[in-house]
Amino acid sequence: MRRIGVLTSGGDAPGMNAAIRAVVRVAYVHGIQVYGVKGGYNGLINGDMNVLTRRDVSGISQHGGTILHTARCLEFKTEQGRKKAVQNMKAAGIEGLIAIGGDGTFAGAHELCKLGIPTIGVPGTIDNDLAYTDFCIGFDTAINTVVSSISKIRDTMDSHDRIGVIEVMGRNCGDIALFSGVACGAEAVIIPEIEWDINQIADRLRNRYEFGVQTGIIVVAEGAGKAETIASDLEKMTGLDIRATVLGHVQRGGDPTAQDATLAARLAGRAVELLAKNKGNRVVGILNNSIKDFDIEEALAQKKRIHTKLYKLAYDLAF
Ligand code: F6P
């Protein structure tokens, strides 16, 4: 394989640039030229792909976002769109592809494999909702952003003897809420994977108030509920002063942590090595700190395990 493409797709994630840089640098070692595809799968369909040199990726690994830009591409869901993409890749002499993104990206990668283009998926999404890997690129940075944001919110909640309800991203996955909730010592963590009871949370807040503790933090995953609604309901149930914050897209930006930048380089490096051996239809991931690769379909079929022990720990740690 002498020429491959790389793209980023779906919601961007801090560390994607580190992955792009690693693709280009490791490919060079294998004598492989890299084309950067702009705007996710749209770039394949529109033929928006240009050579990425080692110099082009110099100094990008510590910056959030993606120099290739990203998008969700509906046209690629059509057979016509996919065929156009393959036509453009063949015209450019691109023999393989590395697709950095989440489950939707991987589904597209699998379609490309079926059309004869060896493709490797690299997990890049702050949601961390891919079951086959312990972590996705961007997740560690996102939870650090949430924890530092909650620290600021806690300052003002404490000053006003208020409870803060913080809504975080994750789509239908509660990992951002759970991991950041444990890290910041939240009084309650609400995630979509586990049933929760607002009456139990109200009782806990009342009991704390009777102990003289009027302030605290509740973290809710967006897939489990709305901070505004939960804050309003709890205020009515307890008479306490409660405020809601929706953290939003700040969770998707920022310079990647060392953990994410390193994970990105390790995963991207493995992806290039697989293509260099003409291996496609694989995704790369990390399990117990070892880099592994899996068949795309098998990876996508896996069900995400629920962190029940961590969820119970979050409950036990709270007062
Ligand atoms: O999938 C990543 C993610 O940040 C989700 O956590 C969030 O719900 C969604 O993307 C937001 O999408 P958009 O950036 O298109 O508003």
mmCIF file of C-alpha atoms and ligand atoms in Angstrom:
data_model
loop_
_atom_site.group_PDB
_atom_site.id
_atom_site.type_symbol
_atom_site.label_atom_id
_atom_site.label_comp_id
_atom_site.label_asym_id
_atom_site.label_seq_id
_atom_site.Cartn_x
_atom_site.Cartn_y
_atom_site.Cartn_z
ATOM 1 C CA MET A 1 0.000 0.000 0.000
ATOM 2 C CA ARG A 2 1.635 3.265 -1.122
ATOM 3 C CA ARG A 3 -1.094 5.854 -0.596
ATOM 4 C CA ILE A 4 -3.808 6.117 2.068
ATOM 5 C CA GLY A 5 -6.388 8.656 3.176
ATOM 6 C CA VAL A 6 -7.258 9.872 6.659
ATOM 7 C CA LEU A 7 -10.456 11.593 7.777
ATOM 8 C CA THR A 8 -12.215 12.704 10.926
ATOM 9 C CA SER A 9 -15.966 12.243 11.168
ATOM 10 C CA GLY A 10 -18.843 12.872 13.585
ATOM 11 C CA GLY A 11 -18.471 15.071 16.679
ATOM 12 C CA ASP A 12 -14.887 16.301 16.972
ATOM 13 C CA ALA A 13 -12.779 15.260 19.954
ATOM 14 C CA PRO A 14 -9.576 16.621 21.528
ATOM 15 C CA GLY A 15 -6.730 14.391 20.359
ATOM 16 C CA MET A 16 -7.944 13.981 16.788
ATOM 17 C CA ASN A 17 -5.066 16.198 15.612
ATOM 18 C CA ALA A 18 -2.582 14.036 17.503
ATOM 19 C CA ALA A 19 -4.029 11.033 15.697
ATOM 20 C CA ILE A 20 -3.779 12.736 12.292
ATOM 21 C CA ARG A 21 -0.153 13.690 12.990
ATOM 22 C CA ALA A 22 0.671 10.111 14.013
ATOM 23 C CA VAL A 23 -0.934 8.718 10.854
ATOM 24 C CA VAL A 24 1.255 10.947 8.666
ATOM 25 C CA ARG A 25 4.467 10.376 10.613
ATOM 26 C CA VAL A 26 4.123 6.586 10.986
ATOM 27 C CA ALA A 27 3.000 6.247 7.358
ATOM 28 C CA TYR A 28 6.202 8.016 6.284
ATOM 29 C CA VAL A 29 8.231 5.369 8.122
ATOM 30 C CA HIS A 30 6.401 2.734 6.058
ATOM 31 C CA GLY A 31 6.940 4.611 2.805
ATOM 32 C CA ILE A 32 3.234 5.451 2.555
ATOM 33 C CA GLN A 33 1.911 8.818 1.382
ATOM 34 C CA VAL A 34 -1.110 10.262 3.199
ATOM 35 C CA TYR A 35 -4.004 12.270 1.777
ATOM 36 C CA GLY A 36 -6.025 14.366 4.231
ATOM 37 C CA VAL A 37 -9.761 14.197 3.505
ATOM 38 C CA LYS A 38 -11.646 17.370 4.465
ATOM 39 C CA GLY A 39 -14.995 17.356 6.255
ATOM 40 C CA GLY A 40 -15.364 13.665 7.021
ATOM 41 C CA TYR A 41 -16.977 11.447 4.388
ATOM 42 C CA ASN A 42 -18.180 14.568 2.494
ATOM 43 C CA GLY A 43 -14.558 15.060 1.463
ATOM 44 C CA LEU A 44 -14.480 11.647 -0.202
ATOM 45 C CA ILE A 45 -17.684 12.359 -2.102
ATOM 46 C CA ASN A 46 -16.601 15.868 -3.145
ATOM 47 C CA GLY A 47 -13.001 14.841 -3.902
ATOM 48 C CA ASP A 48 -11.719 17.301 -1.277
ATOM 49 C CA MET A 49 -8.496 15.485 -0.447
ATOM 50 C CA ASN A 50 -4.915 16.725 -0.497
ATOM 51 C CA VAL A 51 -1.478 15.378 0.353
ATOM 52 C CA LEU A 52 -0.548 15.787 4.005
ATOM 53 C CA THR A 53 3.205 16.116 4.464
ATOM 54 C CA ARG A 54 5.152 15.568 7.671
ATOM 55 C CA ARG A 55 5.542 19.346 7.841
ATOM 56 C CA ASP A 56 1.774 19.929 7.476
ATOM 57 C CA VAL A 57 1.180 18.114 10.777
ATOM 58 C CA SER A 58 4.010 19.720 12.682
ATOM 59 C CA GLY A 59 2.910 21.167 16.024
ATOM 60 C CA ILE A 60 -0.763 20.164 15.809
ATOM 61 C CA SER A 61 -0.898 17.371 18.350
ATOM 62 C CA GLN A 62 -1.453 19.690 21.308
ATOM 63 C CA HIS A 63 -4.394 21.497 19.769
ATOM 64 C CA GLY A 64 -8.037 20.509 20.104
ATOM 65 C CA GLY A 65 -10.354 20.174 17.146
ATOM 66 C CA THR A 66 -9.315 18.640 13.811
ATOM 67 C CA ILE A 67 -7.314 20.321 11.024
ATOM 68 C CA LEU A 68 -9.289 18.162 8.571
ATOM 69 C CA HIS A 69 -12.577 19.472 9.906
ATOM 70 C CA THR A 70 -15.429 17.038 10.422
ATOM 71 C CA ALA A 71 -19.112 16.586 9.677
ATOM 72 C CA ARG A 72 -21.890 14.072 9.758
ATOM 73 C CA CYS A 73 -22.498 12.974 6.149
ATOM 74 C CA LEU A 74 -25.999 11.853 5.158
ATOM 75 C CA GLU A 75 -25.028 11.384 1.477
ATOM 76 C CA PHE A 76 -22.516 8.708 2.463
ATOM 77 C CA LYS A 77 -25.430 6.683 3.810
ATOM 78 C CA THR A 78 -26.573 6.285 0.182
ATOM 79 C CA GLU A 79 -25.099 3.707 -2.188
ATOM 80 C CA GLN A 80 -24.632 6.433 -4.788
ATOM 81 C CA GLY A 81 -22.661 8.580 -2.347
ATOM 82 C CA ARG A 82 -20.440 5.677 -1.332
ATOM 83 C CA LYS A 83 -19.763 4.716 -4.943
ATOM 84 C CA LYS A 84 -18.817 8.320 -5.742
ATOM 85 C CA ALA A 85 -16.428 8.266 -2.800
ATOM 86 C CA VAL A 86 -14.772 5.049 -3.989
ATOM 87 C CA GLN A 87 -14.514 6.457 -7.521
ATOM 88 C CA ASN A 88 -12.708 9.560 -6.214
ATOM 89 C CA MET A 89 -10.381 7.498 -4.035
ATOM 90 C CA LYS A 90 -9.412 5.263 -6.951
ATOM 91 C CA ALA A 91 -8.893 8.296 -9.206
ATOM 92 C CA ALA A 92 -6.527 9.734 -6.587
ATOM 93 C CA GLY A 93 -4.747 6.384 -6.216
ATOM 94 C CA ILE A 94 -5.803 6.091 -2.590
ATOM 95 C CA GLU A 95 -5.716 2.391 -1.655
ATOM 96 C CA GLY A 96 -6.788 2.456 1.981
ATOM 97 C CA LEU A 97 -8.391 4.736 4.584
ATOM 98 C CA ILE A 98 -8.136 5.551 8.281
ATOM 99 C CA ALA A 99 -11.418 6.904 9.673
ATOM 100 C CA ILE A 100 -11.263 8.634 13.076
ATOM 101 C CA GLY A 101 -14.598 8.997 14.839
ATOM 102 C CA GLY A 102 -17.425 7.160 16.609
ATOM 103 C CA ASP A 103 -19.926 4.434 15.833
ATOM 104 C CA GLY A 104 -21.397 6.230 12.817
ATOM 105 C CA THR A 105 -17.917 6.666 11.387
ATOM 106 C CA PHE A 106 -17.202 2.983 11.844
ATOM 107 C CA ALA A 107 -20.423 1.994 10.110
ATOM 108 C CA GLY A 108 -19.286 4.065 7.124
ATOM 109 C CA ALA A 109 -15.846 2.481 7.278
ATOM 110 C CA HIS A 110 -17.428 -0.953 7.136
ATOM 111 C CA GLU A 111 -19.407 0.040 4.020
ATOM 112 C CA LEU A 112 -16.183 1.177 2.348
ATOM 113 C CA CYS A 113 -14.564 -2.181 3.147
ATOM 114 C CA LYS A 114 -17.480 -3.918 1.445
ATOM 115 C CA LEU A 115 -16.701 -1.814 -1.637
ATOM 116 C CA GLY A 116 -13.095 -3.037 -1.624
ATOM 117 C CA ILE A 117 -11.337 -0.203 0.199
ATOM 118 C CA PRO A 118 -9.381 -1.506 3.239
ATOM 119 C CA THR A 119 -10.399 0.803 6.074
ATOM 120 C CA ILE A 120 -9.393 1.051 9.728
ATOM 121 C CA GLY A 121 -11.495 2.755 12.406
ATOM 122 C CA VAL A 122 -9.826 4.789 15.166
ATOM 123 C CA PRO A 123 -12.148 5.556 18.141
ATOM 124 C CA GLY A 124 -12.438 9.322 18.536
ATOM 125 C CA THR A 125 -15.458 10.582 20.481
ATOM 126 C CA ILE A 126 -15.798 12.292 23.851
ATOM 127 C CA ASP A 127 -18.850 10.094 24.542
ATOM 128 C CA ASN A 128 -16.654 7.016 25.076
ATOM 129 C CA ASP A 129 -19.611 4.955 23.892
ATOM 130 C CA LEU A 130 -17.739 2.286 21.884
ATOM 131 C CA ALA A 131 -18.051 -0.981 23.812
ATOM 132 C CA TYR A 132 -14.957 -2.762 22.400
ATOM 133 C CA THR A 133 -12.423 -0.279 23.799
ATOM 134 C CA ASP A 134 -11.831 0.942 27.339
ATOM 135 C CA PHE A 135 -11.347 4.486 26.141
ATOM 136 C CA CYS A 136 -11.896 6.666 23.056
ATOM 137 C CA ILE A 137 -9.733 9.608 22.053
ATOM 138 C CA GLY A 138 -11.183 12.776 23.611
ATOM 139 C CA PHE A 139 -12.885 11.222 26.632
ATOM 140 C CA ASP A 140 -10.090 11.981 29.129
ATOM 141 C CA THR A 141 -9.874 15.599 28.004
ATOM 142 C CA ALA A 142 -13.660 15.994 28.207
ATOM 143 C CA ILE A 143 -13.882 14.705 31.782
ATOM 144 C CA ASN A 144 -11.015 16.969 32.814
ATOM 145 C CA THR A 145 -12.871 19.910 31.270
ATOM 146 C CA VAL A 146 -16.031 18.903 33.153
ATOM 147 C CA VAL A 147 -14.175 18.518 36.465
ATOM 148 C CA SER A 148 -12.474 21.925 36.166
ATOM 149 C CA SER A 149 -15.798 23.528 35.152
ATOM 150 C CA ILE A 150 -17.593 21.937 38.114
ATOM 151 C CA SER A 151 -14.858 23.189 40.447
ATOM 152 C CA LYS A 152 -15.683 26.757 39.345
ATOM 153 C CA ILE A 153 -19.420 26.159 39.666
ATOM 154 C CA ARG A 154 -18.936 24.663 43.126
ATOM 155 C CA ASP A 155 -17.200 27.887 44.263
ATOM 156 C CA THR A 156 -20.274 29.958 43.585
ATOM 157 C CA MET A 157 -22.766 27.309 44.765
ATOM 158 C CA ASP A 158 -20.875 27.138 48.084
ATOM 159 C CA SER A 159 -20.910 30.944 48.398
ATOM 160 C CA HIS A 160 -24.685 31.025 47.996
ATOM 161 C CA ASP A 161 -25.503 27.808 49.864
ATOM 162 C CA ARG A 162 -26.933 26.409 46.637
ATOM 163 C CA ILE A 163 -27.065 23.024 44.927
ATOM 164 C CA GLY A 164 -25.731 22.933 41.340
ATOM 165 C CA VAL A 165 -27.203 20.508 38.782
ATOM 166 C CA ILE A 166 -24.733 20.102 35.887
ATOM 167 C CA GLU A 167 -25.795 18.561 32.560
ATOM 168 C CA VAL A 168 -22.960 16.972 30.552
ATOM 169 C CA MET A 169 -22.706 15.477 27.064
ATOM 170 C CA GLY A 170 -22.475 11.823 26.079
ATOM 171 C CA ARG A 171 -25.597 11.224 23.962
ATOM 172 C CA ASN A 172 -26.918 7.905 25.331
ATOM 173 C CA CYS A 173 -23.769 7.070 27.297
ATOM 174 C CA GLY A 174 -23.235 8.091 30.907
ATOM 175 C CA ASP A 175 -19.442 7.760 31.078
ATOM 176 C CA ILE A 176 -18.682 11.500 31.072
ATOM 177 C CA ALA A 177 -21.188 12.046 33.899
ATOM 178 C CA LEU A 178 -20.064 9.023 35.922
ATOM 179 C CA PHE A 179 -16.298 9.483 35.706
ATOM 180 C CA SER A 180 -16.433 13.253 36.243
ATOM 181 C CA GLY A 181 -19.009 12.811 39.018
ATOM 182 C CA VAL A 182 -16.678 10.513 40.957
ATOM 183 C CA ALA A 183 -13.684 12.769 40.260
ATOM 184 C CA CYS A 184 -15.405 15.936 41.509
ATOM 185 C CA GLY A 185 -17.152 14.292 44.486
ATOM 186 C CA ALA A 186 -20.696 14.852 43.273
ATOM 187 C CA GLU A 187 -23.558 14.251 45.700
ATOM 188 C CA ALA A 188 -25.453 12.390 42.964
ATOM 189 C CA VAL A 189 -24.713 11.103 39.471
ATOM 190 C CA ILE A 190 -27.558 10.441 37.028
ATOM 191 C CA ILE A 191 -26.866 8.277 33.965
ATOM 192 C CA PRO A 192 -29.147 6.724 31.306
ATOM 193 C CA GLU A 193 -27.881 3.177 31.878
ATOM 194 C CA ILE A 194 -29.183 2.922 35.459
ATOM 195 C CA GLU A 195 -32.685 3.650 36.784
ATOM 196 C CA TRP A 196 -32.757 6.604 39.149
ATOM 197 C CA ASP A 197 -35.306 8.041 41.549
ATOM 198 C CA ILE A 198 -35.594 11.777 42.089
ATOM 199 C CA ASN A 199 -37.277 11.144 45.459
ATOM 200 C CA GLN A 200 -34.135 9.380 46.688
ATOM 201 C CA ILE A 201 -32.011 12.349 45.594
ATOM 202 C CA ALA A 202 -34.428 14.774 47.290
ATOM 203 C CA ASP A 203 -34.252 12.735 50.520
ATOM 204 C CA ARG A 204 -30.454 12.799 50.412
ATOM 205 C CA LEU A 205 -30.437 16.596 49.944
ATOM 206 C CA ARG A 206 -32.906 17.035 52.817
ATOM 207 C CA ASN A 207 -30.844 14.810 55.133
ATOM 208 C CA ARG A 208 -27.686 16.772 54.289
ATOM 209 C CA TYR A 209 -29.533 20.025 54.964
ATOM 210 C CA GLU A 210 -30.565 18.757 58.392
ATOM 211 C CA PHE A 211 -26.880 18.031 58.997
ATOM 212 C CA GLY A 212 -26.216 21.681 58.116
ATOM 213 C CA VAL A 213 -24.876 21.049 54.598
ATOM 214 C CA GLN A 214 -26.753 23.241 52.152
ATOM 215 C CA THR A 215 -24.520 23.084 49.100
ATOM 216 C CA GLY A 216 -23.593 20.328 46.645
ATOM 217 C CA ILE A 217 -23.287 19.146 43.054
ATOM 218 C CA ILE A 218 -25.444 16.791 41.012
ATOM 219 C CA VAL A 219 -24.141 15.609 37.615
ATOM 220 C CA VAL A 220 -26.654 14.440 35.015
ATOM 221 C CA ALA A 221 -25.851 12.886 31.632
ATOM 222 C CA GLU A 222 -27.844 14.487 28.811
ATOM 223 C CA GLY A 223 -29.225 11.077 27.872
ATOM 224 C CA ALA A 224 -30.757 10.673 31.355
ATOM 225 C CA GLY A 225 -32.422 14.021 31.878
ATOM 226 C CA LYS A 226 -32.400 17.811 31.646
ATOM 227 C CA ALA A 227 -30.612 19.833 34.334
ATOM 228 C CA GLU A 228 -33.264 22.565 34.196
ATOM 229 C CA THR A 229 -36.101 20.100 34.866
ATOM 230 C CA ILE A 230 -34.265 18.221 37.613
ATOM 231 C CA ALA A 231 -33.248 21.478 39.332
ATOM 232 C CA SER A 232 -36.799 22.833 39.220
ATOM 233 C CA ASP A 233 -38.334 19.585 40.506
ATOM 234 C CA LEU A 234 -35.790 19.232 43.344
ATOM 235 C CA GLU A 235 -36.309 22.874 44.344
ATOM 236 C CA LYS A 236 -40.052 22.253 44.657
ATOM 237 C CA MET A 237 -39.482 18.993 46.575
ATOM 238 C CA THR A 238 -36.884 20.315 49.037
ATOM 239 C CA GLY A 239 -37.321 24.092 49.207
ATOM 240 C CA LEU A 240 -33.549 24.364 48.635
ATOM 241 C CA ASP A 241 -31.941 26.947 46.344
ATOM 242 C CA ILE A 242 -30.910 25.031 43.212
ATOM 243 C CA ARG A 243 -29.335 26.179 39.917
ATOM 244 C CA ALA A 244 -28.872 24.343 36.608
ATOM 245 C CA THR A 245 -25.887 24.550 34.235
ATOM 246 C CA VAL A 246 -25.675 22.907 30.801
ATOM 247 C CA LEU A 247 -21.933 22.636 30.046
ATOM 248 C CA GLY A 248 -22.431 22.109 26.306
ATOM 249 C CA HIS A 249 -19.714 22.303 23.667
ATOM 250 C CA VAL A 250 -16.901 23.394 25.946
ATOM 251 C CA GLN A 251 -16.605 19.621 26.557
ATOM 252 C CA ARG A 252 -15.630 19.076 22.908
ATOM 253 C CA GLY A 253 -12.736 21.577 22.828
ATOM 254 C CA GLY A 254 -9.466 22.286 24.541
ATOM 255 C CA ASP A 255 -5.933 21.029 24.189
ATOM 256 C CA PRO A 256 -5.884 17.234 24.605
ATOM 257 C CA THR A 257 -4.530 15.863 27.859
ATOM 258 C CA ALA A 258 -1.293 13.898 27.738
ATOM 259 C CA GLN A 259 -3.415 10.775 28.160
ATOM 260 C CA ASP A 260 -5.515 11.549 25.073
ATOM 261 C CA ALA A 261 -2.599 12.722 22.926
ATOM 262 C CA THR A 262 -0.665 9.557 23.792
ATOM 263 C CA LEU A 263 -3.691 7.298 23.225
ATOM 264 C CA ALA A 264 -4.275 8.998 19.867
ATOM 265 C CA ALA A 265 -0.699 8.402 18.723
ATOM 266 C CA ARG A 266 -0.735 4.753 19.859
ATOM 267 C CA LEU A 267 -4.055 3.971 18.167
ATOM 268 C CA ALA A 268 -3.225 5.816 14.940
ATOM 269 C CA GLY A 269 0.170 4.151 14.752
ATOM 270 C CA ARG A 270 -1.430 0.722 14.966
ATOM 271 C CA ALA A 271 -3.957 1.677 12.299
ATOM 272 C CA VAL A 272 -1.180 2.563 9.846
ATOM 273 C CA GLU A 273 0.653 -0.678 10.620
ATOM 274 C CA LEU A 274 -2.496 -2.669 9.801
ATOM 275 C CA LEU A 275 -2.945 -0.927 6.444
ATOM 276 C CA ALA A 276 0.764 -1.345 5.692
ATOM 277 C CA LYS A 277 0.073 -5.103 5.972
ATOM 278 C CA ASN A 278 -2.975 -4.678 3.682
ATOM 279 C CA LYS A 279 -5.265 -5.482 6.621
ATOM 280 C CA GLY A 280 -8.634 -3.691 6.504
ATOM 281 C CA ASN A 281 -12.092 -3.870 8.076
ATOM 282 C CA ARG A 282 -10.567 -3.490 11.528
ATOM 283 C CA VAL A 283 -10.921 -1.021 14.387
ATOM 284 C CA VAL A 284 -8.190 -0.279 16.900
ATOM 285 C CA GLY A 285 -8.756 0.137 20.618
ATOM 286 C CA ILE A 286 -7.198 -0.095 24.073
ATOM 287 C CA LEU A 287 -7.922 -2.826 26.637
ATOM 288 C CA ASN A 288 -6.070 -2.849 29.984
ATOM 289 C CA ASN A 289 -3.586 -0.386 28.473
ATOM 290 C CA SER A 290 -2.771 -2.677 25.536
ATOM 291 C CA ILE A 291 -3.505 -1.641 21.953
ATOM 292 C CA LYS A 292 -5.694 -4.209 20.186
ATOM 293 C CA ASP A 293 -7.482 -4.481 16.856
ATOM 294 C CA PHE A 294 -10.869 -6.064 16.100
ATOM 295 C CA ASP A 295 -13.148 -6.844 13.179
ATOM 296 C CA ILE A 296 -15.387 -3.792 12.640
ATOM 297 C CA GLU A 297 -18.667 -5.720 12.694
ATOM 298 C CA GLU A 298 -17.722 -7.639 15.845
ATOM 299 C CA ALA A 299 -16.671 -4.399 17.533
ATOM 300 C CA LEU A 300 -19.903 -2.600 16.634
ATOM 301 C CA ALA A 301 -21.997 -5.576 17.786
ATOM 302 C CA GLN A 302 -20.584 -5.485 21.317
ATOM 303 C CA LYS A 303 -22.834 -4.037 24.017
ATOM 304 C CA LYS A 304 -21.294 -1.387 26.264
ATOM 305 C CA ARG A 305 -20.880 -2.732 29.797
ATOM 306 C CA ILE A 306 -22.396 -0.662 32.594
ATOM 307 C CA HIS A 307 -19.976 0.584 35.237
ATOM 308 C CA THR A 308 -22.180 -0.597 38.113
ATOM 309 C CA LYS A 309 -19.314 -0.774 40.642
ATOM 310 C CA LEU A 310 -18.193 2.774 39.839
ATOM 311 C CA TYR A 311 -21.805 3.953 40.028
ATOM 312 C CA LYS A 312 -22.168 2.398 43.513
ATOM 313 C CA LEU A 313 -18.852 3.942 44.555
ATOM 314 C CA ALA A 314 -20.129 7.361 43.442
ATOM 315 C CA TYR A 315 -23.183 6.798 45.668
ATOM 316 C CA ASP A 316 -21.133 5.574 48.652
ATOM 317 C CA LEU A 317 -18.647 8.460 48.396
ATOM 318 C CA ALA A 318 -21.386 11.065 48.588
ATOM 319 C CA PHE A 319 -22.510 12.337 51.927
HETATM 320 O O1 F6P B 1 -21.202 12.690 19.981
HETATM 321 C C1 F6P B 1 -20.516 13.736 20.575
HETATM 322 C C2 F6P B 1 -21.480 14.804 21.016
HETATM 323 O O2 F6P B 1 -20.754 15.811 21.635
HETATM 324 C C3 F6P B 1 -22.560 14.321 21.975
HETATM 325 O O3 F6P B 1 -22.077 14.094 23.279
HETATM 326 C C4 F6P B 1 -23.533 15.461 21.862
HETATM 327 O O4 F6P B 1 -24.840 15.128 22.277
HETATM 328 C C5 F6P B 1 -23.484 15.742 20.357
HETATM 329 O O5 F6P B 1 -22.189 15.376 19.919
HETATM 330 C C6 F6P B 1 -23.714 17.191 20.000
HETATM 331 O O6 F6P B 1 -23.756 17.235 18.579
HETATM 332 P P1 F6P B 1 -23.532 18.630 17.812
HETATM 333 O O7 F6P B 1 -22.104 19.032 17.992
HETATM 334 O O8 F6P B 1 -23.851 18.282 16.366
HETATM 335 O O9 F6P B 1 -24.476 19.612 18.442
#
